[in-house]
Amino acid sequence: DAKTTQPNSMESNEEEPVHLPCNHSTISGTDYIHWYRQLPSQGPEYVIHGLTSNVNNRMASLAIAEDRKSSTLILHRATLRDAAVYYCTLVSGGFKTIFGAGTRLFVKA
Amino acid sequence: KAGVTQTPRYLIKTRGQQVTLSCSPISGHRSVSWYQQTPGQGLQFLFEYFSETQRNKGNFPGRFSGRQFSNSRSEMNVSTLELGDSALYLCASSLSGQRSWETQYFGPGTRLLVL
């Protein structure tokens, strides 16, 4: 199973952009990159996903390296409500999503 | 549209007992996955069901089992509970679980404490 590597924790100031990196050097050509986040005392929630091209939605942007071996989740303006554990996962057909340890994001007011 | 629901939300059991957890997926979703989350091991995949059939399974002992009903609702069962089974058990649903771009929608989880 392809694995992802993320920093254990990151810190950001409120209202500033946050770049959360993820390495996935063993990604296969058909793997989609999905990001989820888990707020305290809740189940994970979907943030964004992509295959090769950069993606934007109302929550975040996803920048994917040209060789697809890494990606970066971008929160354009962090708020206190964005404090959570962010998981970068690789998904191929036939669900068996493997979650790594994730990055705990701290947001300072 | 209602989200994924899990019952019960909290449960206390003693070692050796068995437990059954329930998950109702989002209406129209046919794939249901189960995960175990502990502070030490993080989020670990248990198994995935589609059309009442288990399609994928993680590395858990046979004490962990599940099933899916014709209405896509799913249950998981843990027999002969051990202290290490204390965890948050999460259920996630998706439309088919066969397309890599599908989103999984997670329930709030069932927190199981084994004494």
PDB file of C-alpha atoms in Angstrom:
ATOM      1  CA  ASP A   1       0.000   0.000   0.000  1.00  0.00           C
ATOM      2  CA  ALA A   2       1.318   3.391  -0.959  1.00  0.00           C
ATOM      3  CA  LYS A   3       2.198   5.524   2.054  1.00  0.00           C
ATOM      4  CA  THR A   4       2.205   9.207   2.810  1.00  0.00           C
ATOM      5  CA  THR A   5       4.528  11.205   5.043  1.00  0.00           C
ATOM      6  CA  GLN A   6       3.495  14.409   6.762  1.00  0.00           C
ATOM      7  CA  PRO A   7       5.017  16.604   9.475  1.00  0.00           C
ATOM      8  CA  ASN A   8       3.659  15.815  12.923  1.00  0.00           C
ATOM      9  CA  SER A   9       2.535  19.362  13.625  1.00  0.00           C
ATOM     10  CA  MET A  10       2.488  22.854  12.223  1.00  0.00           C
ATOM     11  CA  GLU A  11       1.577  26.216  13.602  1.00  0.00           C
ATOM     12  CA  SER A  12      -0.012  29.177  11.916  1.00  0.00           C
ATOM     13  CA  ASN A  13      -1.295  32.602  12.804  1.00  0.00           C
ATOM     14  CA  GLU A  14      -4.924  33.401  12.257  1.00  0.00           C
ATOM     15  CA  GLU A  15      -5.721  35.067   8.928  1.00  0.00           C
ATOM     16  CA  GLU A  16      -2.439  33.878   7.384  1.00  0.00           C
ATOM     17  CA  PRO A  17      -2.035  31.231   4.661  1.00  0.00           C
ATOM     18  CA  VAL A  18      -0.986  27.723   5.651  1.00  0.00           C
ATOM     19  CA  HIS A  19       0.858  25.254   3.467  1.00  0.00           C
ATOM     20  CA  LEU A  20       0.593  21.646   4.637  1.00  0.00           C
ATOM     21  CA  PRO A  21       3.039  19.338   2.820  1.00  0.00           C
ATOM     22  CA  CYS A  22       2.699  15.658   2.049  1.00  0.00           C
ATOM     23  CA  ASN A  23       5.193  13.261   0.497  1.00  0.00           C
ATOM     24  CA  HIS A  24       3.982  10.219  -1.407  1.00  0.00           C
ATOM     25  CA  SER A  25       6.989   8.977  -3.327  1.00  0.00           C
ATOM     26  CA  THR A  26       5.474   5.528  -4.038  1.00  0.00           C
ATOM     27  CA  ILE A  27       2.286   6.882  -5.586  1.00  0.00           C
ATOM     28  CA  SER A  28       1.012   4.918  -8.567  1.00  0.00           C
ATOM     29  CA  GLY A  29      -0.378   6.406 -11.744  1.00  0.00           C
ATOM     30  CA  THR A  30      -3.990   5.742 -10.792  1.00  0.00           C
ATOM     31  CA  ASP A  31      -3.852   6.923  -7.180  1.00  0.00           C
ATOM     32  CA  TYR A  32      -5.868  10.000  -6.342  1.00  0.00           C
ATOM     33  CA  ILE A  33      -4.605  12.273  -3.578  1.00  0.00           C
ATOM     34  CA  HIS A  34      -7.280  13.013  -1.002  1.00  0.00           C
ATOM     35  CA  TRP A  35      -7.096  15.293   1.990  1.00  0.00           C
ATOM     36  CA  TYR A  36      -9.298  14.956   5.024  1.00  0.00           C
ATOM     37  CA  ARG A  37      -9.284  16.783   8.305  1.00  0.00           C
ATOM     38  CA  GLN A  38     -10.487  15.778  11.711  1.00  0.00           C
ATOM     39  CA  LEU A  39     -11.732  18.373  14.130  1.00  0.00           C
ATOM     40  CA  PRO A  40     -11.682  17.518  17.841  1.00  0.00           C
ATOM     41  CA  SER A  41     -14.293  14.939  18.828  1.00  0.00           C
ATOM     42  CA  GLN A  42     -15.512  14.480  15.254  1.00  0.00           C
ATOM     43  CA  GLY A  43     -15.018  12.034  12.425  1.00  0.00           C
ATOM     44  CA  PRO A  44     -12.771  13.048   9.527  1.00  0.00           C
ATOM     45  CA  GLU A  45     -14.271  15.312   6.888  1.00  0.00           C
ATOM     46  CA  TYR A  46     -13.341  15.627   3.242  1.00  0.00           C
ATOM     47  CA  VAL A  47     -11.315  18.659   2.242  1.00  0.00           C
ATOM     48  CA  ILE A  48     -10.144  18.227  -1.343  1.00  0.00           C
ATOM     49  CA  HIS A  49      -8.767  15.714  -3.831  1.00  0.00           C
ATOM     50  CA  GLY A  50      -6.866  15.655  -7.101  1.00  0.00           C
ATOM     51  CA  LEU A  51      -4.994  13.477  -9.580  1.00  0.00           C
ATOM     52  CA  THR A  52      -2.476  15.559 -11.493  1.00  0.00           C
ATOM     53  CA  SER A  53      -3.637  19.131 -11.810  1.00  0.00           C
ATOM     54  CA  ASN A  54      -3.917  21.699  -9.050  1.00  0.00           C
ATOM     55  CA  VAL A  55      -7.408  21.931  -7.591  1.00  0.00           C
ATOM     56  CA  ASN A  56      -9.369  24.627  -5.813  1.00  0.00           C
ATOM     57  CA  ASN A  57     -12.574  24.524  -3.838  1.00  0.00           C
ATOM     58  CA  ARG A  58     -14.244  26.702  -1.251  1.00  0.00           C
ATOM     59  CA  MET A  59     -12.243  25.175   1.583  1.00  0.00           C
ATOM     60  CA  ALA A  60      -8.723  24.959   0.194  1.00  0.00           C
ATOM     61  CA  SER A  61      -6.370  24.521  -2.732  1.00  0.00           C
ATOM     62  CA  LEU A  62      -4.329  21.471  -3.599  1.00  0.00           C
ATOM     63  CA  ALA A  63      -1.007  21.847  -5.356  1.00  0.00           C
ATOM     64  CA  ILE A  64       0.384  18.642  -6.845  1.00  0.00           C
ATOM     65  CA  ALA A  65       4.012  18.329  -7.879  1.00  0.00           C
ATOM     66  CA  GLU A  66       4.693  17.556 -11.504  1.00  0.00           C
ATOM     67  CA  ASP A  67       6.117  14.109 -10.650  1.00  0.00           C
ATOM     68  CA  ARG A  68       3.168  13.585  -8.232  1.00  0.00           C
ATOM     69  CA  LYS A  69       5.513  12.502  -5.476  1.00  0.00           C
ATOM     70  CA  SER A  70       4.400  15.296  -3.215  1.00  0.00           C
ATOM     71  CA  SER A  71       1.469  17.625  -2.726  1.00  0.00           C
ATOM     72  CA  THR A  72       0.590  20.652  -0.624  1.00  0.00           C
ATOM     73  CA  LEU A  73      -2.722  21.580   0.909  1.00  0.00           C
ATOM     74  CA  ILE A  74      -3.146  25.334   1.045  1.00  0.00           C
ATOM     75  CA  LEU A  75      -5.520  27.056   3.435  1.00  0.00           C
ATOM     76  CA  HIS A  76      -5.626  30.616   2.167  1.00  0.00           C
ATOM     77  CA  ARG A  77      -6.590  32.292   5.440  1.00  0.00           C
ATOM     78  CA  ALA A  78      -6.395  30.128   8.529  1.00  0.00           C
ATOM     79  CA  THR A  79      -9.079  30.579  11.146  1.00  0.00           C
ATOM     80  CA  LEU A  80      -9.327  29.139  14.628  1.00  0.00           C
ATOM     81  CA  ARG A  81     -11.881  26.687  13.279  1.00  0.00           C
ATOM     82  CA  ASP A  82      -9.213  25.219  10.980  1.00  0.00           C
ATOM     83  CA  ALA A  83      -7.301  23.814  13.963  1.00  0.00           C
ATOM     84  CA  ALA A  84      -7.477  20.086  13.291  1.00  0.00           C
ATOM     85  CA  VAL A  85      -5.493  17.038  12.228  1.00  0.00           C
ATOM     86  CA  TYR A  86      -5.036  17.013   8.456  1.00  0.00           C
ATOM     87  CA  TYR A  87      -4.610  13.690   6.677  1.00  0.00           C
ATOM     88  CA  CYS A  88      -3.167  13.212   3.230  1.00  0.00           C
ATOM     89  CA  THR A  89      -4.229   9.870   1.742  1.00  0.00           C
ATOM     90  CA  LEU A  90      -3.847   7.983  -1.498  1.00  0.00           C
ATOM     91  CA  VAL A  91      -6.902   6.259  -2.920  1.00  0.00           C
ATOM     92  CA  SER A  92      -7.090   3.728  -5.721  1.00  0.00           C
ATOM     93  CA  GLY A  93     -10.159   1.900  -6.964  1.00  0.00           C
ATOM     94  CA  GLY A  94     -11.666  -0.421  -4.382  1.00  0.00           C
ATOM     95  CA  PHE A  95     -11.726   1.452  -1.142  1.00  0.00           C
ATOM     96  CA  LYS A  96      -8.959   0.702   1.299  1.00  0.00           C
ATOM     97  CA  THR A  97      -7.854   4.159   2.258  1.00  0.00           C
ATOM     98  CA  ILE A  98      -4.628   4.139   4.237  1.00  0.00           C
ATOM     99  CA  PHE A  99      -4.333   7.059   6.602  1.00  0.00           C
ATOM    100  CA  GLY A 100      -0.979   8.231   7.889  1.00  0.00           C
ATOM    101  CA  ALA A 101      -0.420   9.951  11.187  1.00  0.00           C
ATOM    102  CA  GLY A 102      -1.505  13.308   9.814  1.00  0.00           C
ATOM    103  CA  THR A 103      -0.411  16.850  10.660  1.00  0.00           C
ATOM    104  CA  ARG A 104      -1.857  18.561  13.688  1.00  0.00           C
ATOM    105  CA  LEU A 105      -2.414  22.199  12.793  1.00  0.00           C
ATOM    106  CA  PHE A 106      -2.374  24.756  15.577  1.00  0.00           C
ATOM    107  CA  VAL A 107      -3.796  28.195  14.800  1.00  0.00           C
ATOM    108  CA  LYS A 108      -2.841  31.116  16.990  1.00  0.00           C
ATOM    109  CA  ALA A 109      -5.165  34.059  17.478  1.00  0.00           C
TER     110      ALA A 109
ATOM    111  CA  LYS B   1     -29.577  14.832   3.085  1.00  0.00           C
ATOM    112  CA  ALA B   2     -28.810  13.179   6.417  1.00  0.00           C
ATOM    113  CA  GLY B   3     -25.198  12.320   7.125  1.00  0.00           C
ATOM    114  CA  VAL B   4     -23.690   9.047   8.261  1.00  0.00           C
ATOM    115  CA  THR B   5     -25.076   7.996  11.607  1.00  0.00           C
ATOM    116  CA  GLN B   6     -23.528   5.616  14.093  1.00  0.00           C
ATOM    117  CA  THR B   7     -25.046   4.037  17.141  1.00  0.00           C
ATOM    118  CA  PRO B   8     -24.380   3.919  19.955  1.00  0.00           C
ATOM    119  CA  ARG B   9     -22.098   6.924  20.380  1.00  0.00           C
ATOM    120  CA  TYR B  10     -20.526   5.660  23.576  1.00  0.00           C
ATOM    121  CA  LEU B  11     -20.184   2.176  24.983  1.00  0.00           C
ATOM    122  CA  ILE B  12     -18.530   0.584  27.980  1.00  0.00           C
ATOM    123  CA  LYS B  13     -17.865  -3.143  28.009  1.00  0.00           C
ATOM    124  CA  THR B  14     -15.735  -5.536  30.013  1.00  0.00           C
ATOM    125  CA  ARG B  15     -13.070  -7.890  28.769  1.00  0.00           C
ATOM    126  CA  GLY B  16     -14.393 -11.037  27.179  1.00  0.00           C
ATOM    127  CA  GLN B  17     -17.716  -9.558  26.174  1.00  0.00           C
ATOM    128  CA  GLN B  18     -18.749  -8.922  22.617  1.00  0.00           C
ATOM    129  CA  VAL B  19     -20.090  -5.749  21.042  1.00  0.00           C
ATOM    130  CA  THR B  20     -22.044  -4.776  17.942  1.00  0.00           C
ATOM    131  CA  LEU B  21     -21.812  -1.318  16.430  1.00  0.00           C
ATOM    132  CA  SER B  22     -24.178   0.029  13.814  1.00  0.00           C
ATOM    133  CA  CYS B  23     -23.730   2.400  10.901  1.00  0.00           C
ATOM    134  CA  SER B  24     -26.338   3.934   8.594  1.00  0.00           C
ATOM    135  CA  PRO B  25     -24.769   5.382   5.448  1.00  0.00           C
ATOM    136  CA  ILE B  26     -25.911   8.405   3.517  1.00  0.00           C
ATOM    137  CA  SER B  27     -28.968   7.586   1.431  1.00  0.00           C
ATOM    138  CA  GLY B  28     -27.889   6.188  -1.933  1.00  0.00           C
ATOM    139  CA  HIS B  29     -24.407   5.240  -0.776  1.00  0.00           C
ATOM    140  CA  ARG B  30     -23.653   1.568  -1.186  1.00  0.00           C
ATOM    141  CA  SER B  31     -20.086   1.317   0.086  1.00  0.00           C
ATOM    142  CA  VAL B  32     -19.423   1.308   3.822  1.00  0.00           C
ATOM    143  CA  SER B  33     -15.965   1.235   5.391  1.00  0.00           C
ATOM    144  CA  TRP B  34     -14.988   0.818   9.012  1.00  0.00           C
ATOM    145  CA  TYR B  35     -11.941   2.252  10.742  1.00  0.00           C
ATOM    146  CA  GLN B  36     -10.447   1.971  14.208  1.00  0.00           C
ATOM    147  CA  GLN B  37      -8.806   5.047  15.682  1.00  0.00           C
ATOM    148  CA  THR B  38      -6.514   4.889  18.710  1.00  0.00           C
ATOM    149  CA  PRO B  39      -3.962   7.391  20.011  1.00  0.00           C
ATOM    150  CA  GLY B  40      -1.123   4.952  19.406  1.00  0.00           C
ATOM    151  CA  GLN B  41      -2.031   3.518  16.003  1.00  0.00           C
ATOM    152  CA  GLY B  42      -4.019   6.331  14.454  1.00  0.00           C
ATOM    153  CA  LEU B  43      -6.708   5.601  11.883  1.00  0.00           C
ATOM    154  CA  GLN B  44      -6.596   2.001  10.735  1.00  0.00           C
ATOM    155  CA  PHE B  45      -8.749   0.437   8.054  1.00  0.00           C
ATOM    156  CA  LEU B  46     -10.845  -2.515   9.234  1.00  0.00           C
ATOM    157  CA  PHE B  47     -12.973  -3.548   6.259  1.00  0.00           C
ATOM    158  CA  GLU B  48     -15.190  -2.311   3.456  1.00  0.00           C
ATOM    159  CA  TYR B  49     -18.543  -3.604   2.289  1.00  0.00           C
ATOM    160  CA  PHE B  50     -20.468  -3.159  -0.921  1.00  0.00           C
ATOM    161  CA  SER B  51     -23.742  -4.855  -1.840  1.00  0.00           C
ATOM    162  CA  GLU B  52     -23.597  -7.007   1.273  1.00  0.00           C
ATOM    163  CA  THR B  53     -20.134  -8.333   0.352  1.00  0.00           C
ATOM    164  CA  GLN B  54     -16.848  -7.647   2.058  1.00  0.00           C
ATOM    165  CA  ARG B  55     -14.494  -6.395  -0.646  1.00  0.00           C
ATOM    166  CA  ASN B  56     -11.488  -5.272   1.357  1.00  0.00           C
ATOM    167  CA  LYS B  57     -10.093  -6.157   4.733  1.00  0.00           C
ATOM    168  CA  GLY B  58      -7.373  -4.672   6.888  1.00  0.00           C
ATOM    169  CA  ASN B  59      -4.942  -6.458   9.190  1.00  0.00           C
ATOM    170  CA  PHE B  60      -7.155  -7.194  12.138  1.00  0.00           C
ATOM    171  CA  PRO B  61      -7.788 -10.515  13.902  1.00  0.00           C
ATOM    172  CA  GLY B  62     -10.843 -12.595  13.163  1.00  0.00           C
ATOM    173  CA  ARG B  63     -12.521 -11.276  16.318  1.00  0.00           C
ATOM    174  CA  PHE B  64     -13.427  -8.272  14.216  1.00  0.00           C
ATOM    175  CA  SER B  65     -16.199  -8.962  11.747  1.00  0.00           C
ATOM    176  CA  GLY B  66     -18.863  -7.073   9.929  1.00  0.00           C
ATOM    177  CA  ARG B  67     -21.807  -7.336   7.661  1.00  0.00           C
ATOM    178  CA  GLN B  68     -23.925  -5.205   5.428  1.00  0.00           C
ATOM    179  CA  PHE B  69     -27.633  -5.412   4.892  1.00  0.00           C
ATOM    180  CA  SER B  70     -29.627  -4.982   1.694  1.00  0.00           C
ATOM    181  CA  ASN B  71     -30.421  -1.371   2.639  1.00  0.00           C
ATOM    182  CA  SER B  72     -26.629  -0.704   2.892  1.00  0.00           C
ATOM    183  CA  ARG B  73     -26.720  -0.333   6.652  1.00  0.00           C
ATOM    184  CA  SER B  74     -23.750  -2.040   8.228  1.00  0.00           C
ATOM    185  CA  GLU B  75     -22.786  -3.539  11.542  1.00  0.00           C
ATOM    186  CA  MET B  76     -19.445  -4.498  12.940  1.00  0.00           C
ATOM    187  CA  ASN B  77     -18.917  -6.977  15.717  1.00  0.00           C
ATOM    188  CA  VAL B  78     -16.006  -7.490  18.044  1.00  0.00           C
ATOM    189  CA  SER B  79     -15.989 -10.717  20.024  1.00  0.00           C
ATOM    190  CA  THR B  80     -13.992 -11.549  23.127  1.00  0.00           C
ATOM    191  CA  LEU B  81     -13.130  -7.947  23.810  1.00  0.00           C
ATOM    192  CA  GLU B  82      -9.630  -7.026  24.941  1.00  0.00           C
ATOM    193  CA  LEU B  83      -8.442  -3.885  26.679  1.00  0.00           C
ATOM    194  CA  GLY B  84      -6.640  -2.885  23.481  1.00  0.00           C
ATOM    195  CA  ASP B  85      -9.917  -2.738  21.601  1.00  0.00           C
ATOM    196  CA  SER B  86     -10.752   0.499  23.373  1.00  0.00           C
ATOM    197  CA  ALA B  87     -10.941   2.979  20.532  1.00  0.00           C
ATOM    198  CA  LEU B  88     -13.061   5.251  18.414  1.00  0.00           C
ATOM    199  CA  TYR B  89     -14.724   3.200  15.685  1.00  0.00           C
ATOM    200  CA  LEU B  90     -15.546   5.200  12.607  1.00  0.00           C
ATOM    201  CA  CYS B  91     -17.803   4.340   9.744  1.00  0.00           C
ATOM    202  CA  ALA B  92     -17.572   6.008   6.339  1.00  0.00           C
ATOM    203  CA  SER B  93     -19.815   5.744   3.318  1.00  0.00           C
ATOM    204  CA  SER B  94     -19.380   6.504  -0.357  1.00  0.00           C
ATOM    205  CA  LEU B  95     -21.400   5.985  -3.504  1.00  0.00           C
ATOM    206  CA  SER B  96     -19.675   2.884  -4.790  1.00  0.00           C
ATOM    207  CA  GLY B  97     -16.189   2.802  -3.299  1.00  0.00           C
ATOM    208  CA  GLN B  98     -14.882   1.799  -6.698  1.00  0.00           C
ATOM    209  CA  ARG B  99     -13.853   5.115  -8.144  1.00  0.00           C
ATOM    210  CA  SER B 100     -10.733   6.728  -6.813  1.00  0.00           C
ATOM    211  CA  TRP B 101     -12.188  10.210  -6.959  1.00  0.00           C
ATOM    212  CA  GLU B 102     -15.124   9.401  -4.719  1.00  0.00           C
ATOM    213  CA  THR B 103     -15.351  11.130  -1.392  1.00  0.00           C
ATOM    214  CA  GLN B 104     -15.843   9.219   1.824  1.00  0.00           C
ATOM    215  CA  TYR B 105     -18.243  10.692   4.354  1.00  0.00           C
ATOM    216  CA  PHE B 106     -17.496   9.795   7.943  1.00  0.00           C
ATOM    217  CA  GLY B 107     -19.851   9.392  10.851  1.00  0.00           C
ATOM    218  CA  PRO B 108     -19.138  10.793  14.319  1.00  0.00           C
ATOM    219  CA  GLY B 109     -17.888   7.433  15.552  1.00  0.00           C
ATOM    220  CA  THR B 110     -18.631   5.107  18.435  1.00  0.00           C
ATOM    221  CA  ARG B 111     -16.293   5.433  21.368  1.00  0.00           C
ATOM    222  CA  LEU B 112     -15.769   2.023  22.947  1.00  0.00           C
ATOM    223  CA  LEU B 113     -14.164   1.611  26.331  1.00  0.00           C
ATOM    224  CA  VAL B 114     -13.193  -1.887  27.440  1.00  0.00           C
ATOM    225  CA  LEU B 115     -12.616  -2.340  31.172  1.00  0.00           C
TER     226      LEU B 115
END
